[in-house]
mmCIF file of C-alpha atoms in Angstrom:
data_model
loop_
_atom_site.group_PDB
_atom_site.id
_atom_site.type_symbol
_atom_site.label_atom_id
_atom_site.label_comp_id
_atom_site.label_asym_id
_atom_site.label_seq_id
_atom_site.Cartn_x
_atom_site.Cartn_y
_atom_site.Cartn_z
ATOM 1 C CA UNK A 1 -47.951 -153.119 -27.934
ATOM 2 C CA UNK A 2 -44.450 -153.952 -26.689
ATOM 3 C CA UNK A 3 -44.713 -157.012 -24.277
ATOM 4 C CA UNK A 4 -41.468 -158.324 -22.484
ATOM 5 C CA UNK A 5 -40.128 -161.821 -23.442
ATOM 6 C CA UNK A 6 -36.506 -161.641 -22.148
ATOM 7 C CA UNK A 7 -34.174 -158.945 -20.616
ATOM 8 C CA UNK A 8 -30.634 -159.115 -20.346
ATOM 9 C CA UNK A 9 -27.316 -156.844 -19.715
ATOM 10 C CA UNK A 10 -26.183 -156.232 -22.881
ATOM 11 C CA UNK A 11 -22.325 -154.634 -24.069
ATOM 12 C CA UNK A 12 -21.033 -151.757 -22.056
ATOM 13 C CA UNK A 13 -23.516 -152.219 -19.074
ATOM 14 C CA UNK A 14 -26.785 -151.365 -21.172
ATOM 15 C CA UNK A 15 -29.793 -153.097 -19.875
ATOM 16 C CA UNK A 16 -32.191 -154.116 -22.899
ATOM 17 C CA UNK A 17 -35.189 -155.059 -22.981
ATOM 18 C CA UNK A 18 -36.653 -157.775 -25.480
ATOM 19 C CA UNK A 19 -40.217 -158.584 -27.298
ATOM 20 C CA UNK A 20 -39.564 -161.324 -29.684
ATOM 21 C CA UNK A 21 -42.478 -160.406 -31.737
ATOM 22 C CA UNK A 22 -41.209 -156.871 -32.537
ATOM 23 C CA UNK A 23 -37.679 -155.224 -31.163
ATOM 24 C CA UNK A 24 -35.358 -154.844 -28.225
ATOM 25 C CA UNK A 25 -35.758 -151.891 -26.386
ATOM 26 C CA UNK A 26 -32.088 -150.749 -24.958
ATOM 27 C CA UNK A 27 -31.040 -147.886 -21.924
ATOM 28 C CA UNK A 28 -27.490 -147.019 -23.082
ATOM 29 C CA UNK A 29 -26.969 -145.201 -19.489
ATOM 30 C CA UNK A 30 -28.709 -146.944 -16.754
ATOM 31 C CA UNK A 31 -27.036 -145.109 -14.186
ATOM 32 C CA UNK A 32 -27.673 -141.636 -15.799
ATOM 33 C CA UNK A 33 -30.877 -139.232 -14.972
ATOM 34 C CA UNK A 34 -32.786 -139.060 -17.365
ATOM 35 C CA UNK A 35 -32.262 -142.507 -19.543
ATOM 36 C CA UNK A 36 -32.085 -142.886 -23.123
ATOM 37 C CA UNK A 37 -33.844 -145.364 -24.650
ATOM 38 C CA UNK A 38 -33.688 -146.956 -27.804
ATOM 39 C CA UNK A 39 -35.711 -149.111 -29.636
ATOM 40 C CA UNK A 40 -33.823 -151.196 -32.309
ATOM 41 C CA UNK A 41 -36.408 -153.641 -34.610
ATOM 42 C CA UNK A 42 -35.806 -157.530 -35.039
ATOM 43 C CA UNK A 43 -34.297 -158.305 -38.204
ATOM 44 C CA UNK A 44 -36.026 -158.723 -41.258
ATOM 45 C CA UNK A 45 -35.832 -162.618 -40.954
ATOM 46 C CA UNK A 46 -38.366 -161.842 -37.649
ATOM 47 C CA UNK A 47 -41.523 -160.868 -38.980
ATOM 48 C CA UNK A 48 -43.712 -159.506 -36.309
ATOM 49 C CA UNK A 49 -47.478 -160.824 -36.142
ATOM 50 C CA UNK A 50 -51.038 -159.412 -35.448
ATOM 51 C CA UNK A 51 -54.082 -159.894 -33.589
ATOM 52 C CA UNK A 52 -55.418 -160.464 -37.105
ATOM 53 C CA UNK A 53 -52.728 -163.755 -37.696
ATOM 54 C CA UNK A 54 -53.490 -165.380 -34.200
ATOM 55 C CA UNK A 55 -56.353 -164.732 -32.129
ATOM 56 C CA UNK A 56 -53.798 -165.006 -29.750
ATOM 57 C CA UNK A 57 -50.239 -164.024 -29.030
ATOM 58 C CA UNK A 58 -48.128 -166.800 -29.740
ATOM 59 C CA UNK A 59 -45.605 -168.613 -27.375
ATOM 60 C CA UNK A 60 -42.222 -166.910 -29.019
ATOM 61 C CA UNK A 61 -40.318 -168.941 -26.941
ATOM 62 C CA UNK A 62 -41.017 -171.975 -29.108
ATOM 63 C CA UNK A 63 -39.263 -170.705 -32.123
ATOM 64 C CA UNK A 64 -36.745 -167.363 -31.049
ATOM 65 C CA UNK A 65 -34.908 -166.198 -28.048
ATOM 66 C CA UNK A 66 -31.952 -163.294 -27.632
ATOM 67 C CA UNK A 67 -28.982 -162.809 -25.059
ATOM 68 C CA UNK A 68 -26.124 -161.320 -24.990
ATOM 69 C CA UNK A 69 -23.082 -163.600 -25.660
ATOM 70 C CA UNK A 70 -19.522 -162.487 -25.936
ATOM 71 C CA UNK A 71 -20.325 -158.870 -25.579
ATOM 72 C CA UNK A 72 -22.673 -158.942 -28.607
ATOM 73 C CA UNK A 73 -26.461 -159.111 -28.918
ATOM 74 C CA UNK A 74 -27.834 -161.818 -30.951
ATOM 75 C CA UNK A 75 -31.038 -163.387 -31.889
ATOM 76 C CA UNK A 76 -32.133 -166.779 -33.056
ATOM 77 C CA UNK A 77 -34.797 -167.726 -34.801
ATOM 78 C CA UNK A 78 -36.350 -170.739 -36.686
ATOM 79 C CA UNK A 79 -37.672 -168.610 -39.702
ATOM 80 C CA UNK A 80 -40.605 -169.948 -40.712
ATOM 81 C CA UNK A 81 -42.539 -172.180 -38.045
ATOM 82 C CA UNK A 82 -44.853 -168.991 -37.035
ATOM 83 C CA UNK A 83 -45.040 -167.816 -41.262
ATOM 84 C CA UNK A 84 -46.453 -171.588 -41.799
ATOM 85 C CA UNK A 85 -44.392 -172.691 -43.930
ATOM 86 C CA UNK A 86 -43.764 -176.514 -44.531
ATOM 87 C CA UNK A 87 -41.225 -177.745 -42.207
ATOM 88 C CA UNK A 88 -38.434 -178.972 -44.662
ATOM 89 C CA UNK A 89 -38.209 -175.097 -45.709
ATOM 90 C CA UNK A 90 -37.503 -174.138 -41.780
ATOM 91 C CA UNK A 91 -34.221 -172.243 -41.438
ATOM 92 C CA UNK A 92 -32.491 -172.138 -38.106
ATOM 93 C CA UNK A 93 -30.580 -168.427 -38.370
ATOM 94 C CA UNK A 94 -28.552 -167.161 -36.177
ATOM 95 C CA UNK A 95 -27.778 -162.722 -36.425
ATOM 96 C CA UNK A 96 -25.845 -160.622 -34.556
ATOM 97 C CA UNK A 97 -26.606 -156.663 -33.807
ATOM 98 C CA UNK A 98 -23.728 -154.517 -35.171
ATOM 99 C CA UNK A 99 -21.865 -152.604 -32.361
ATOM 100 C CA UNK A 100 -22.403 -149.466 -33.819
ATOM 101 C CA UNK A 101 -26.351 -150.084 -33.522
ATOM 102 C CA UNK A 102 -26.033 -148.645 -29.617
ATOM 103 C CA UNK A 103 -24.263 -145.756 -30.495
ATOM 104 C CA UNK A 104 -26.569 -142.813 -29.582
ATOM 105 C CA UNK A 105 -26.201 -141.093 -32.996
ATOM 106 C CA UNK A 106 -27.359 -144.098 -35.095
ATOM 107 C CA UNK A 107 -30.871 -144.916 -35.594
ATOM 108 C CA UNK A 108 -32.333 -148.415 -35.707
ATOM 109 C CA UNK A 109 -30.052 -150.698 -36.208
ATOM 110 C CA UNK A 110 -28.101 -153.508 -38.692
ATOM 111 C CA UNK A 111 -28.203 -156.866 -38.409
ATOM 112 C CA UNK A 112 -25.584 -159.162 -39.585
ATOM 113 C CA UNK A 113 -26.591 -163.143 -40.205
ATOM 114 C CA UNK A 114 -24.261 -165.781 -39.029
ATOM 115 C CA UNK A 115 -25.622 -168.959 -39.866
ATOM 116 C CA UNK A 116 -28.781 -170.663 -41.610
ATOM 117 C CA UNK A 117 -28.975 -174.554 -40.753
ATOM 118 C CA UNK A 118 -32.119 -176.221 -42.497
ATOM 119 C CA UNK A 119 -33.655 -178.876 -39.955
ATOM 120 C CA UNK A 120 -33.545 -181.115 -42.878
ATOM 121 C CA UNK A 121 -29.723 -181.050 -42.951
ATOM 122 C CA UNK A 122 -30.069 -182.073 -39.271
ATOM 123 C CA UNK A 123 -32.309 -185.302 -39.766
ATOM 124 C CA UNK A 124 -29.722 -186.385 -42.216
ATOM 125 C CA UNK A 125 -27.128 -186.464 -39.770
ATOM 126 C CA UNK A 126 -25.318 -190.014 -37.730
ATOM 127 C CA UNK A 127 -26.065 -187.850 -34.749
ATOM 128 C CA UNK A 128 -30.146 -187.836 -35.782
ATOM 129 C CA UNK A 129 -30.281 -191.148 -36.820
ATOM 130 C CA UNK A 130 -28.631 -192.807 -33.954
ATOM 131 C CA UNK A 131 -31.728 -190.990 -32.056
ATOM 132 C CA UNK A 132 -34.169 -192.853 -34.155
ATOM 133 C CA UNK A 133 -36.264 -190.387 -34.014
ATOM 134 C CA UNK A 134 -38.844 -189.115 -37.403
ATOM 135 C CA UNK A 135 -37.890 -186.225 -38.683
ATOM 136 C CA UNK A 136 -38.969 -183.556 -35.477
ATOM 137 C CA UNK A 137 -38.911 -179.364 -35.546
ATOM 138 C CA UNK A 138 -36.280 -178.422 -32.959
ATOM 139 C CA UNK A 139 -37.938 -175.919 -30.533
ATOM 140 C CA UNK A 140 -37.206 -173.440 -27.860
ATOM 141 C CA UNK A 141 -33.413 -172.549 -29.668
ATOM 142 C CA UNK A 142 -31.148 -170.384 -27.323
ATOM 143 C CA UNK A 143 -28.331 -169.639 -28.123
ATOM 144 C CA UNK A 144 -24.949 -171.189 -26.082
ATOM 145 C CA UNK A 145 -23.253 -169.056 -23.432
ATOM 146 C CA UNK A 146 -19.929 -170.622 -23.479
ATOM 147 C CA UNK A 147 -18.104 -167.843 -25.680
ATOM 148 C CA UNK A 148 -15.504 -168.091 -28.249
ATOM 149 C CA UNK A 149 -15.873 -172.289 -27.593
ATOM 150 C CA UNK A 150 -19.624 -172.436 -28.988
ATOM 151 C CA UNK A 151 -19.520 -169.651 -30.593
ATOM 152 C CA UNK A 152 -22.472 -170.110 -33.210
ATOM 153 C CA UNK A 153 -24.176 -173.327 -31.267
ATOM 154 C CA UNK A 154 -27.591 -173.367 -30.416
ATOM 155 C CA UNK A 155 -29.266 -175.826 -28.116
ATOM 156 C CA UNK A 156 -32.671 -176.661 -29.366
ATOM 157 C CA UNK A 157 -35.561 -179.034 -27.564
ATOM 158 C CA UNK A 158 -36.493 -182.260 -29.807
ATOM 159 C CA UNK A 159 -39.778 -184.053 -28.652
ATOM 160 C CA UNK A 160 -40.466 -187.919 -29.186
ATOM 161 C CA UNK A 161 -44.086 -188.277 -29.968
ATOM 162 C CA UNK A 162 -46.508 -190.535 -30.389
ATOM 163 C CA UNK A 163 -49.597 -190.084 -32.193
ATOM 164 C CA UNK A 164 -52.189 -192.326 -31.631
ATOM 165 C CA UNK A 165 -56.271 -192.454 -33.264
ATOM 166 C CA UNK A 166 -58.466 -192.950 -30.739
ATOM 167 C CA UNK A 167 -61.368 -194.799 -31.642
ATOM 168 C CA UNK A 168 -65.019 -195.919 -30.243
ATOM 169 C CA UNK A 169 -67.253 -198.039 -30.929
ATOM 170 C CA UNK A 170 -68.455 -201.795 -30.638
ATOM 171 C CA UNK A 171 -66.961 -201.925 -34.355
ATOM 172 C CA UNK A 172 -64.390 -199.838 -33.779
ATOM 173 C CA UNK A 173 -65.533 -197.788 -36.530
ATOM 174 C CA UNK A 174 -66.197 -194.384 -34.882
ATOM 175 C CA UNK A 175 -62.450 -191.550 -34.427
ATOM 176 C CA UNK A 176 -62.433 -189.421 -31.795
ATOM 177 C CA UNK A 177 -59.507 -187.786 -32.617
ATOM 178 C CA UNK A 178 -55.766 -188.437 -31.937
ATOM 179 C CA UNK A 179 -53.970 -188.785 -28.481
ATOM 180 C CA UNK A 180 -50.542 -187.832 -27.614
ATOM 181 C CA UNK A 181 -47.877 -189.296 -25.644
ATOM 182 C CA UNK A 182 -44.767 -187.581 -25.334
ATOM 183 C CA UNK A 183 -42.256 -190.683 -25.013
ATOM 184 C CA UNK A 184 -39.018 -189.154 -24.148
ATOM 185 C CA UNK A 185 -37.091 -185.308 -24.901
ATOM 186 C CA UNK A 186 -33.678 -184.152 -26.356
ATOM 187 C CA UNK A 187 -31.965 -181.078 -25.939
ATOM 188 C CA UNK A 188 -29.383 -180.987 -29.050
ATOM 189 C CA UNK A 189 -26.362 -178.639 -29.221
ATOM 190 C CA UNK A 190 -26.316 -177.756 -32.997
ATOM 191 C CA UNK A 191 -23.680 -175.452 -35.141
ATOM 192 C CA UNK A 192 -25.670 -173.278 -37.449
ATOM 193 C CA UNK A 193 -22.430 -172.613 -39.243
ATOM 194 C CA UNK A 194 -21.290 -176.226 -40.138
ATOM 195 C CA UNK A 195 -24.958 -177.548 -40.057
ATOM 196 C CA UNK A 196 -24.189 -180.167 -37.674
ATOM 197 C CA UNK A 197 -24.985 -181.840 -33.968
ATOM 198 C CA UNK A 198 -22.088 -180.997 -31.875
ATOM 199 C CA UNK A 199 -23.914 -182.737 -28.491
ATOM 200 C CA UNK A 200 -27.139 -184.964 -27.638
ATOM 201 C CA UNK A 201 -28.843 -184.904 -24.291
ATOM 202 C CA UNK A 202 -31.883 -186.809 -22.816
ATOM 203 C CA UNK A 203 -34.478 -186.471 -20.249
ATOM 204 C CA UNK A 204 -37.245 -188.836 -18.903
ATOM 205 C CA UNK A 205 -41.164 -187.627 -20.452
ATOM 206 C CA UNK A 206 -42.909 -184.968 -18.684
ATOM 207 C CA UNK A 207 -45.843 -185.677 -16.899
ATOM 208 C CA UNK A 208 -47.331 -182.758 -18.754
ATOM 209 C CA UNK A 209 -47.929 -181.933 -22.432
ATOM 210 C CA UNK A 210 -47.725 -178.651 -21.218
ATOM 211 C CA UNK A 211 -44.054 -179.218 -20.855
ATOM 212 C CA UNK A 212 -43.095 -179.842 -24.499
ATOM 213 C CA UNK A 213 -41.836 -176.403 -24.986
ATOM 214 C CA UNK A 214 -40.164 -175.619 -22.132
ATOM 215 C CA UNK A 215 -37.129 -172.684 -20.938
ATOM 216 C CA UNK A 216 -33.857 -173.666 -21.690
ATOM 217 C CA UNK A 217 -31.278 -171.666 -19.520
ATOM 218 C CA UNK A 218 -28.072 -171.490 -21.479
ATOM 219 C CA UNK A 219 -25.341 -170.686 -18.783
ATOM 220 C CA UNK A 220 -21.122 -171.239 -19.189
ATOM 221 C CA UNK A 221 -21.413 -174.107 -16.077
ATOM 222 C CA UNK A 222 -17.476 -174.931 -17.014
ATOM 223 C CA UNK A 223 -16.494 -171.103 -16.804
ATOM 224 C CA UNK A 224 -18.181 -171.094 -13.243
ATOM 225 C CA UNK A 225 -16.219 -174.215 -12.097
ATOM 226 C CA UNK A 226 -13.338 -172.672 -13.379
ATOM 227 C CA UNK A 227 -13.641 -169.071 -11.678
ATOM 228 C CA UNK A 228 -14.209 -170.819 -8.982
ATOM 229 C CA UNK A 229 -10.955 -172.776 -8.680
ATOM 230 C CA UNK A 230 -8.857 -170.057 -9.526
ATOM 231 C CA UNK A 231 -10.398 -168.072 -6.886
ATOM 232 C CA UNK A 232 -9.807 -171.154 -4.472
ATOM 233 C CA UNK A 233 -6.077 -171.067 -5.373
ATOM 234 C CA UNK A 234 -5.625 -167.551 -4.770
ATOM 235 C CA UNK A 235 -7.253 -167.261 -1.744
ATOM 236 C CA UNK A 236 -5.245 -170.241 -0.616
#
C-alpha cells in the first residue's frame, strides 16, 4: 500500500509523489486532462519492508528522505539502520534518478549512486572529536538545497545521550531498566563524496524524547537573501 512520506515539484514542473518504503509516484503533465502517472521504484540500496518485518510501519524519516535539488531527483538513505545491520557497516548513500527516467516511453527507472560515506569515517574525523561525542548514528539525512555549492552534502541529526540503569532497592540490588536523557543535539552538514563534516550546529535538549528524530527543512536561506536584494536594487 503506497503511503505518502514527502511530495515535491520535481524537473520540468512534474509533481511527484514519494513513499520512502517503496517508490515515487510522478504526474509528468499536471496541467493536462487526463494525467499520466508513473511509478518509478527506490533503488536497490532501499529495500522496502513488510508487515511481517515490523509490526509496524517504521518512521522512514529517521534513516531516508528525497527532494528535488538542482533540477534532479535524489534520494538519501543510511543503508542499513532498518536491514539491522551493526552500525559500523552503515553506509550514508546518496543516488540520483536519471533524466531519462520521466520520459513517458521509459519504464521504471535508473538510478545512479553519488556517494557512500561510512559513519565510521565520520567519528574519525577533528570535526567529531572536537564534539566529544561516542560514536552516534546520524539520523533524519536530507539532502542540502543550496545547489551546485553543496552539491552532495547532507545534513544529518546527531543525538547526545545518556544512558543511565535505574535501580531499586534498599541494597540497590534490584534494575529496572535504563533511563534516557537526551543532553544536547547536532545537526552536521556532511559530504558523502569526500567523507567529511563540512559544518556543525547545536541546539539546547528537547523537552521530549519524542523529539530525537525530528524534520529537518533543507531550504537555500542565502539564495533567498540574495533574490531578495537584487530585487530591492531593481525596483529601486
Amino acid at each position: 500500500m503506497f503511503q505518502g512520506d514527502t511530495s515535491f515539484a520535481g524537473p520540468s514542473g512534474c509533481l511527484c509523489w514519494v513513499d520512502l518504503l517503496h517508490g515515487i509516484v510522478v504526474c509528468t503533465n499536471p496541467h493536462q486532462v487526463p494525467p499520466v502517472l508513473r511509478f518509478i521504484p527506490l533503488p536497490d540500496g532501499c529495500p522496502a519492508f513488510g508487515w511481517s518485518d515490523y509490526p509496524y510501519r517504521p518512521r522512514m524519516e529517521e534513516s531516508r528522505s528525497a527532494a528535488c535539488v538542482g533540477g534532479r531527483i535524489k534520494v538519501v538513505s543510511m543503508v542499513g539502520l532498518l536491514e539491522g545491520w551493526n552500525s559500523q557497516q552503515f553506509r550514508l548513500t546518496t543516488r540520483t534518478l536519471s533524466s531519462s527516467a520521466l520520459r513517458p516511453d521509459v519504464l521504471g527507472g535508473e538510478w545512479q549512486e553519488d556517494g557512500v560515506c561510512p559513519p565510521e569515517d565520520l567519528w574519525a574525523t577533528e570535526e567529531y572529536r572536537a564534539l566529544n561525542l561516542p560514536p552516534r548514528t546520524p539520523l533524519c539525512p536530507v539532502l542540502s538545497a543550496a545547489g551546485d555549492e553543496e552539491d552532495g552534502v547532507v545534513y544529518a541529526v546527531v543525538n547526545d545521550i545518556e544512558e543511565r540503569v535505574v535501580v531499586q532497592g534498599r541494597l540497590q540490588q534490584i534494575v529496572r531498566g535504563t533511563e534516557l536523557k537526551l543532553k544536547r543535539q547536532y545537526v552536521l552538514g556532511i559530504d558523502v563524496r569526500s567523507n567529511k563534516i563540512v559544518s556543525t550546529s547545536s541546539s539546547v535538549p528537547p523537552e521530549s524524547l519524542m523529539q530525537m528524530t525530528p524534520h529537518l527543512l533543507p531550504f537555500d536561506l542565502c539564495a533567498s537573501l540574495h533574490g531578495g536584494a537584487k530585487n530591492r536594487q531593481e525596483s529601486g
